Amino acid sequence: MNAKYLSKELQIIWELAKPYKISFFLLFFCVTVISLISVIYPYLLGMMINEMIYHRNMQFFMVAGLVYVVLFLGERLMHFIQSNIWTYLSTKFLFDIRKKVFNKIITSKAKTLADSNTGDVISIINRDTSMFMDLIHMNIFHMFNILVRFILSIVFVSAINDTLVILMLIVIPTSIYISSYYSKKQKLIFSEYRDLYGSFISWVYEMLNGIREIQLLASENTVRRSFTKKLMEILRLQNSTYYTEFISERTIVLVSLFSDLSLYVVSGILIIKGELTVGGFIAAIEYFNKANFALKNLNEASMRIGNNLSSVKKISKLLSLQTETERITCRDIGIKQGHIEYIDVSFGYNEKIILDNINLTISQGEKMAIVGESGAGKSTLVSLITRLYTPTKGVIKIDGTDISQCSLKSLRRAIGVVQQEVVLFDGTIKDNLLLARPKSTEREILDACEQSYAMGFIRKLPDGLNTIIGKSGLNLSGGQKQRIAIARIILKNPKILIFDEATSALDYEAEKAIQAAWDRLSKNRTSIIIAHRLTTILNSDKVAVINNGKIVSCDHHLKLINECEYYQQLFHKQYLGVKACAI
């Protein structure tokens, strides 16, 4: 593992652990004291045996026995404190990490999130944060404990007999080498497994979201085969990991066996020669066992460190995502008119130009329809107003104020957006409406539903506003979801409205209800509609025509239909119902 990589991960660990440094310091203190006491036991026991066998010193035996009891009680106390501190950190520290990760996700730039894999993000929140704690527990504190015991064991054995120390130093490097070899091997396998698992979770998530489409396409068998194939690949990597662990453990067992036999043979010779006492032999056995146990744990911890650092790396990468930043000088914007200006605005990413030198004015209370082919830049144009994206060039002003100088919260509070694919969350209809304004009264909610023409179908539901709508509003039709979205915007009461019309066909009654709700909502408000329907265009004050990221023309429908050739083509395709290039 290169030093630069490790240094970066340790820096992330330190940054996250810093608020709990006192708790971690106490934890280190407890671990150190426990390690010291544990290695004193064998030496004290050896002294007691020697005094009894060789000197018949009962008084020393009693005093040493009392010291042994005091050390034992002290060790138990340290274990109790350690356990309580670790319980606290395991809950509070883990909670804070997950909270920090989630806050980073919801404040990340839209482009950054669009490039992220949903399954990976979910896995980071659930799995990797837990493995982060495992890293601190197993790979920092536990390994520190192991190393302290190991080093002190060597020190105490050297006080007993130099030959035994040499024996330990021959056996130990061999075990470390073997442990390191298998640790590197398993790290590679686990890294591959981790990436594959994240992709698998994301794929399953997508399949579950599209379960209706799969059933309608009668593609269950195809999806089932894909699931089996992906799962088999994951199982293959899991088996490789288990096999590597098995070989590693068996090898360590053989090394331990060789170590024990070597100790018994060498100790026997030393006792015969009079260079080792019985007490020293018993103490040496304890220290050898501790050293072997430490090596076994060191092997396990080293095997896990690659896995755990992989999780820290993923958390680190997520925490380094670009967020929606705003200058200190940003201020709350009080939108009173809703006058919008695009001045020489351009936008693009990865050297691809999406919008090119856009100049567009939308007056107070005006209904502006945006039309163009798929991929022309319509959605990006309106996304710039809410600062989901930032222009690469130019300025957008609302009521004469550059929106880059406005706080995100005040800007988005003044803008209401109904997206093409309405986003509703698992819960009740009321829960989804309260997202717009949590302190809304029952009367205000009912009024919003009446104004959006949603109350008609809500009354027919078994639990009315308290009806569970399912994940992503699965239990509602497209038209019903759009009316709930409009009701949510009514509660928000913004000055500017953005409506991305659904391309999917709605029945006549649903379309009529949504159009009426939108007309009522947009009265005396500046509204921008990404239009896909003829009625929307005809009801708009102006129509902005976009082609390849540029405004081709912007005027009234009647003027455009007579003077703009490109608009004529789009309009006739819509009117004739040609789907390939629908407005």
Tab-separated table of C-alpha atoms in Angstrom, residues 128-430:
chain	number	residue	atom	x	y	z
A	128	ASP	CA	-18.856	1.221	4.386
A	129	THR	CA	-19.601	3.410	7.398
A	130	SER	CA	-19.799	0.235	9.522
A	131	MET	CA	-16.491	-0.963	8.069
A	132	PHE	CA	-15.015	2.437	8.925
A	133	MET	CA	-15.765	1.659	12.575
A	134	ASP	CA	-14.288	-1.804	12.104
A	135	LEU	CA	-11.096	-0.167	10.844
A	136	ILE	CA	-10.796	1.935	14.001
A	137	HIS	CA	-11.628	-0.991	16.262
A	138	MET	CA	-9.754	-3.854	14.593
A	139	ASN	CA	-7.023	-2.103	12.636
A	140	ILE	CA	-6.049	0.709	14.979
A	141	PHE	CA	-6.887	-0.121	18.595
A	142	HIS	CA	-6.767	-3.888	18.277
A	143	MET	CA	-3.499	-3.852	16.303
A	144	PHE	CA	-2.012	-1.359	18.776
A	145	ASN	CA	-2.983	-3.730	21.590
A	146	ILE	CA	-1.419	-6.665	19.703
A	147	LEU	CA	1.840	-4.832	19.004
A	148	VAL	CA	2.203	-3.635	22.624
A	149	ARG	CA	1.692	-7.184	23.920
A	150	PHE	CA	4.022	-8.605	21.303
A	151	ILE	CA	6.870	-6.160	22.020
A	152	LEU	CA	6.520	-6.510	25.783
A	153	SER	CA	6.449	-10.309	25.445
A	154	ILE	CA	9.839	-10.147	23.713
A	155	VAL	CA	11.179	-7.841	26.449
A	156	PHE	CA	10.042	-10.164	29.245
A	157	VAL	CA	11.340	-13.292	27.445
A	158	SER	CA	14.735	-11.572	27.063
A	159	ALA	CA	14.746	-11.134	30.836
A	160	ILE	CA	14.178	-14.906	31.181
A	161	ASN	CA	16.611	-16.247	28.576
A	162	ASP	CA	18.372	-14.805	25.496
A	163	THR	CA	18.190	-18.071	23.533
A	164	LEU	CA	14.390	-18.072	23.713
A	165	VAL	CA	14.332	-14.518	22.359
A	166	ILE	CA	16.389	-15.609	19.338
A	167	LEU	CA	13.935	-18.455	18.778
A	168	MET	CA	11.018	-16.030	18.869
A	169	LEU	CA	12.748	-13.683	16.420
A	170	ILE	CA	13.273	-16.539	13.950
A	171	VAL	CA	9.657	-17.748	14.032
A	172	ILE	CA	7.988	-14.311	14.066
A	173	PRO	CA	9.403	-12.767	10.826
A	174	THR	CA	8.334	-15.919	8.981
A	175	SER	CA	4.771	-15.498	10.227
A	176	ILE	CA	4.748	-11.787	9.387
A	177	TYR	CA	5.937	-12.490	5.848
A	178	ILE	CA	3.216	-15.111	5.325
A	179	SER	CA	0.583	-12.788	6.818
A	180	SER	CA	1.643	-9.912	4.546
A	181	TYR	CA	1.572	-12.131	1.442
A	182	TYR	CA	-2.006	-13.277	1.995
A	183	SER	CA	-3.154	-9.813	3.065
A	184	LYS	CA	-2.107	-8.329	-0.291
A	185	LYS	CA	-3.690	-11.207	-2.185
A	186	GLN	CA	-7.020	-10.872	-0.395
A	187	LYS	CA	-7.063	-7.089	-0.734
A	188	LEU	CA	-7.047	-7.412	-4.541
A	189	ILE	CA	-9.868	-9.966	-4.486
A	190	PHE	CA	-11.961	-7.918	-2.055
A	191	SER	CA	-11.507	-4.700	-4.044
A	192	GLU	CA	-12.888	-6.480	-7.123
A	193	TYR	CA	-15.713	-7.977	-5.037
A	194	ARG	CA	-16.585	-4.569	-3.530
A	195	ASP	CA	-16.925	-2.884	-6.940
A	196	LEU	CA	-18.963	-5.774	-8.328
A	197	TYR	CA	-21.240	-5.796	-5.275
A	198	GLY	CA	-21.965	-2.053	-5.627
A	199	SER	CA	-22.898	-2.502	-9.296
A	200	PHE	CA	-25.083	-5.497	-8.402
A	201	ILE	CA	-27.000	-3.552	-5.730
A	202	SER	CA	-27.550	-0.692	-8.174
A	203	TRP	CA	-28.818	-3.122	-10.830
A	204	VAL	CA	-31.222	-4.784	-8.360
A	205	TYR	CA	-32.485	-1.351	-7.286
A	206	GLU	CA	-33.188	-0.428	-10.921
A	207	MET	CA	-34.938	-3.742	-11.588
A	208	LEU	CA	-37.186	-3.299	-8.533
A	209	ASN	CA	-38.083	0.225	-9.626
A	210	GLY	CA	-38.950	-1.047	-13.097
A	211	ILE	CA	-40.744	-4.228	-12.007
A	212	ARG	CA	-43.997	-3.229	-13.721
A	213	GLU	CA	-42.232	-2.613	-17.031
A	214	ILE	CA	-40.473	-5.983	-16.738
A	215	GLN	CA	-43.815	-7.737	-16.177
A	216	LEU	CA	-45.474	-5.900	-19.066
A	217	LEU	CA	-42.605	-6.854	-21.380
A	218	ALA	CA	-42.834	-10.462	-20.147
A	219	SER	CA	-39.078	-10.253	-19.506
A	220	GLU	CA	-39.051	-12.068	-16.165
A	221	ASN	CA	-36.922	-14.933	-17.485
A	222	THR	CA	-34.348	-12.586	-19.045
A	223	VAL	CA	-34.046	-10.591	-15.825
A	224	ARG	CA	-33.918	-13.806	-13.775
A	225	ARG	CA	-31.024	-15.088	-15.898
A	226	SER	CA	-29.181	-11.796	-15.534
A	227	PHE	CA	-29.715	-11.891	-11.775
A	228	THR	CA	-28.371	-15.459	-11.561
A	229	LYS	CA	-25.335	-14.599	-13.687
A	230	LYS	CA	-24.449	-11.537	-11.604
A	231	LEU	CA	-25.025	-13.395	-8.347
A	232	MET	CA	-22.832	-16.294	-9.479
A	233	GLU	CA	-19.994	-13.889	-10.232
A	234	ILE	CA	-20.311	-12.385	-6.740
A	235	LEU	CA	-20.327	-15.869	-5.195
A	236	ARG	CA	-17.212	-16.758	-7.187
A	237	LEU	CA	-15.346	-13.808	-5.722
A	238	GLN	CA	-16.695	-14.595	-2.251
A	239	ASN	CA	-15.392	-18.143	-2.550
A	240	SER	CA	-11.996	-16.818	-3.637
A	241	THR	CA	-11.926	-14.610	-0.547
A	242	TYR	CA	-12.926	-17.490	1.766
A	243	TYR	CA	-10.345	-19.792	0.170
A	244	THR	CA	-7.567	-17.242	0.680
A	245	GLU	CA	-8.628	-16.789	4.309
A	246	PHE	CA	-8.677	-20.574	4.830
A	247	ILE	CA	-5.160	-21.080	3.400
A	248	SER	CA	-3.851	-18.174	5.447
A	249	GLU	CA	-5.336	-19.510	8.703
A	250	ARG	CA	-4.042	-23.041	8.103
A	251	THR	CA	-0.559	-21.714	7.386
A	252	ILE	CA	-0.545	-19.700	10.604
A	253	VAL	CA	-1.638	-22.814	12.530
A	254	LEU	CA	1.334	-24.765	11.120
A	255	VAL	CA	3.706	-21.943	12.032
A	256	SER	CA	2.268	-21.935	15.580
A	257	LEU	CA	2.758	-25.706	15.846
A	258	PHE	CA	6.398	-25.381	14.745
A	259	SER	CA	6.845	-22.564	17.268
A	260	ASP	CA	5.460	-24.671	20.158
A	261	LEU	CA	7.601	-27.708	19.340
A	262	SER	CA	10.704	-25.539	19.026
A	263	LEU	CA	9.983	-23.953	22.413
A	264	TYR	CA	9.534	-27.284	24.191
A	265	VAL	CA	12.711	-28.812	22.737
A	266	VAL	CA	14.911	-25.757	23.333
A	267	SER	CA	13.469	-25.137	26.825
A	268	GLY	CA	14.049	-28.776	27.793
A	269	ILE	CA	17.699	-28.509	26.787
A	270	LEU	CA	18.110	-25.209	28.701
A	271	ILE	CA	16.503	-26.653	31.860
A	272	ILE	CA	18.825	-29.689	31.710
A	273	LYS	CA	21.794	-27.317	31.381
A	274	GLY	CA	20.523	-25.249	34.316
A	275	GLU	CA	20.129	-22.122	32.160
A	276	LEU	CA	16.343	-21.959	32.591
A	277	THR	CA	14.155	-22.335	35.691
A	278	VAL	CA	10.788	-24.078	35.870
A	279	GLY	CA	9.092	-20.746	36.576
A	280	GLY	CA	10.917	-19.205	33.627
A	281	PHE	CA	9.793	-22.096	31.392
A	282	ILE	CA	6.121	-21.677	32.407
A	283	ALA	CA	6.370	-17.904	31.886
A	284	ALA	CA	8.063	-18.458	28.497
A	285	ILE	CA	5.244	-20.791	27.414
A	286	GLU	CA	2.718	-18.052	28.290
A	287	TYR	CA	4.708	-15.431	26.359
A	288	PHE	CA	5.094	-17.710	23.345
A	289	ASN	CA	1.339	-18.349	23.403
A	290	LYS	CA	0.695	-14.629	23.655
A	291	ALA	CA	3.095	-13.972	20.766
A	292	ASN	CA	1.459	-16.667	18.618
A	293	PHE	CA	-2.004	-15.409	19.510
A	294	ALA	CA	-0.873	-11.875	18.710
A	295	LEU	CA	0.470	-13.019	15.332
A	296	LYS	CA	-2.771	-14.809	14.544
A	297	ASN	CA	-4.766	-11.682	15.401
A	298	LEU	CA	-2.265	-9.544	13.520
A	299	ASN	CA	-2.855	-11.720	10.477
A	300	GLU	CA	-6.638	-11.388	10.788
A	301	ALA	CA	-6.382	-7.633	11.317
A	302	SER	CA	-3.983	-7.218	8.395
A	303	MET	CA	-6.357	-9.222	6.174
A	304	ARG	CA	-9.169	-6.852	7.106
A	305	ILE	CA	-7.200	-3.634	6.824
A	306	GLY	CA	-7.293	-3.746	3.012
A	307	ASN	CA	-11.063	-4.285	3.060
A	308	ASN	CA	-11.615	-1.548	5.610
A	309	LEU	CA	-9.292	0.966	3.944
A	310	SER	CA	-11.203	0.313	0.727
A	311	SER	CA	-14.348	1.478	2.550
A	312	VAL	CA	-12.538	4.530	3.969
A	313	LYS	CA	-11.390	5.371	0.447
A	314	LYS	CA	-14.976	5.259	-0.803
A	315	ILE	CA	-16.168	7.448	2.090
A	316	SER	CA	-13.274	9.821	1.413
A	317	LYS	CA	-14.168	10.003	-2.273
A	318	LEU	CA	-17.806	10.742	-1.470
A	319	LEU	CA	-16.894	13.403	1.100
A	320	SER	CA	-14.695	15.088	-1.497
A	321	LEU	CA	-17.579	15.503	-3.959
A	322	GLN	CA	-18.207	19.064	-5.070
A	323	THR	CA	-21.010	20.656	-3.081
A	324	GLU	CA	-23.343	23.505	-3.824
A	325	THR	CA	-21.177	26.252	-2.416
A	326	GLU	CA	-22.144	29.860	-2.017
A	327	ARG	CA	-20.105	32.920	-1.303
A	328	ILE	CA	-20.066	34.479	2.154
A	329	THR	CA	-21.499	37.595	0.527
A	330	CYS	CA	-24.563	35.695	-0.749
A	331	ARG	CA	-27.752	37.171	0.610
A	332	ASP	CA	-31.390	36.205	0.831
A	333	ILE	CA	-33.291	37.271	-2.251
A	334	GLY	CA	-36.765	38.694	-1.864
A	335	ILE	CA	-38.399	38.003	-5.241
A	336	LYS	CA	-41.369	40.315	-5.638
A	337	GLN	CA	-41.873	40.479	-9.405
A	338	GLY	CA	-40.321	37.364	-10.950
A	339	HIS	CA	-38.630	39.148	-13.866
A	340	ILE	CA	-36.006	36.771	-15.342
A	341	GLU	CA	-33.063	37.619	-17.613
A	342	TYR	CA	-30.551	35.303	-19.277
A	343	ILE	CA	-27.591	37.422	-20.404
A	344	ASP	CA	-25.015	35.750	-22.696
A	345	VAL	CA	-25.459	32.450	-20.817
A	346	SER	CA	-23.505	29.364	-21.880
A	347	PHE	CA	-23.200	25.971	-20.219
A	348	GLY	CA	-21.385	22.726	-20.897
A	349	TYR	CA	-19.263	19.975	-19.363
A	350	ASN	CA	-16.616	17.545	-20.568
A	351	GLU	CA	-15.981	19.908	-23.503
A	352	LYS	CA	-19.581	19.422	-24.674
A	353	ILE	CA	-21.586	22.633	-25.186
A	354	ILE	CA	-25.194	22.280	-23.994
A	355	LEU	CA	-26.266	25.936	-24.129
A	356	ASP	CA	-24.537	28.561	-26.253
A	357	ASN	CA	-24.818	32.312	-25.635
A	358	ILE	CA	-28.455	32.353	-24.498
A	359	ASN	CA	-30.178	35.733	-24.245
A	360	LEU	CA	-33.757	35.526	-23.030
A	361	THR	CA	-36.077	37.783	-21.045
A	362	ILE	CA	-39.191	36.548	-19.243
A	363	SER	CA	-41.283	39.394	-17.910
A	364	GLN	CA	-43.189	39.489	-14.646
A	365	GLY	CA	-46.320	37.292	-14.763
A	366	GLU	CA	-45.482	36.025	-18.274
A	367	LYS	CA	-46.093	32.440	-19.428
A	368	MET	CA	-43.104	31.292	-21.434
A	369	ALA	CA	-43.201	27.967	-23.284
A	370	ILE	CA	-39.876	26.342	-24.158
A	371	VAL	CA	-39.904	24.044	-27.194
A	372	GLY	CA	-37.251	22.075	-29.040
A	373	GLU	CA	-36.160	18.591	-29.947
A	374	SER	CA	-35.044	16.097	-27.332
A	375	GLY	CA	-31.531	17.005	-26.139
A	376	ALA	CA	-31.770	20.588	-27.368
A	377	GLY	CA	-31.084	21.958	-23.849
A	378	LYS	CA	-34.607	22.761	-22.585
A	379	SER	CA	-34.266	21.100	-19.154
A	380	THR	CA	-30.755	22.489	-18.667
A	381	LEU	CA	-32.047	26.000	-19.423
A	382	VAL	CA	-34.547	25.899	-16.546
A	383	SER	CA	-32.172	24.018	-14.220
A	384	LEU	CA	-29.800	26.989	-14.376
A	385	ILE	CA	-32.419	29.208	-12.746
A	386	THR	CA	-32.528	27.031	-9.637
A	387	ARG	CA	-28.684	26.789	-9.648
A	388	LEU	CA	-28.712	23.007	-9.924
A	389	TYR	CA	-26.134	23.830	-12.566
A	390	THR	CA	-23.895	26.893	-12.806
A	391	PRO	CA	-23.390	28.698	-16.125
A	392	THR	CA	-19.881	28.422	-17.552
A	393	LYS	CA	-20.368	31.923	-18.926
A	394	GLY	CA	-22.890	34.732	-18.569
A	395	VAL	CA	-25.330	35.876	-15.902
A	396	ILE	CA	-28.886	35.035	-14.906
A	397	LYS	CA	-30.803	37.765	-13.089
A	398	ILE	CA	-34.102	37.736	-11.225
A	399	ASP	CA	-35.590	41.160	-10.517
A	400	GLY	CA	-32.240	42.652	-11.521
A	401	THR	CA	-30.198	40.567	-9.024
A	402	ASP	CA	-27.527	38.114	-10.174
A	403	ILE	CA	-28.731	34.758	-8.793
A	404	SER	CA	-25.125	33.723	-8.080
A	405	GLN	CA	-25.174	36.430	-5.379
A	406	CYS	CA	-28.324	34.974	-3.775
A	407	SER	CA	-28.447	32.274	-1.113
A	408	LEU	CA	-29.594	28.918	-2.465
A	409	LYS	CA	-32.279	28.533	0.169
A	410	SER	CA	-33.976	31.881	-0.544
A	411	LEU	CA	-33.680	31.378	-4.322
A	412	ARG	CA	-35.235	27.905	-4.312
A	413	ARG	CA	-37.869	28.964	-1.816
A	414	ALA	CA	-39.088	31.467	-4.424
A	415	ILE	CA	-39.212	28.941	-7.285
A	416	GLY	CA	-41.659	26.060	-7.645
A	417	VAL	CA	-40.785	23.147	-9.931
A	418	VAL	CA	-43.008	20.355	-11.228
A	419	GLN	CA	-40.778	17.862	-12.990
A	420	GLN	CA	-41.616	15.673	-15.948
A	421	GLU	CA	-41.206	12.577	-13.802
A	422	VAL	CA	-42.900	13.581	-10.562
A	423	VAL	CA	-40.909	12.515	-7.500
A	424	LEU	CA	-43.040	11.282	-4.615
A	425	PHE	CA	-41.753	9.459	-1.551
A	426	ASP	CA	-42.977	6.364	0.234
A	427	GLY	CA	-45.457	7.496	2.876
A	428	THR	CA	-48.835	9.206	2.888
A	429	ILE	CA	-50.122	11.861	0.505
A	430	LYS	CA	-50.087	14.284	3.423
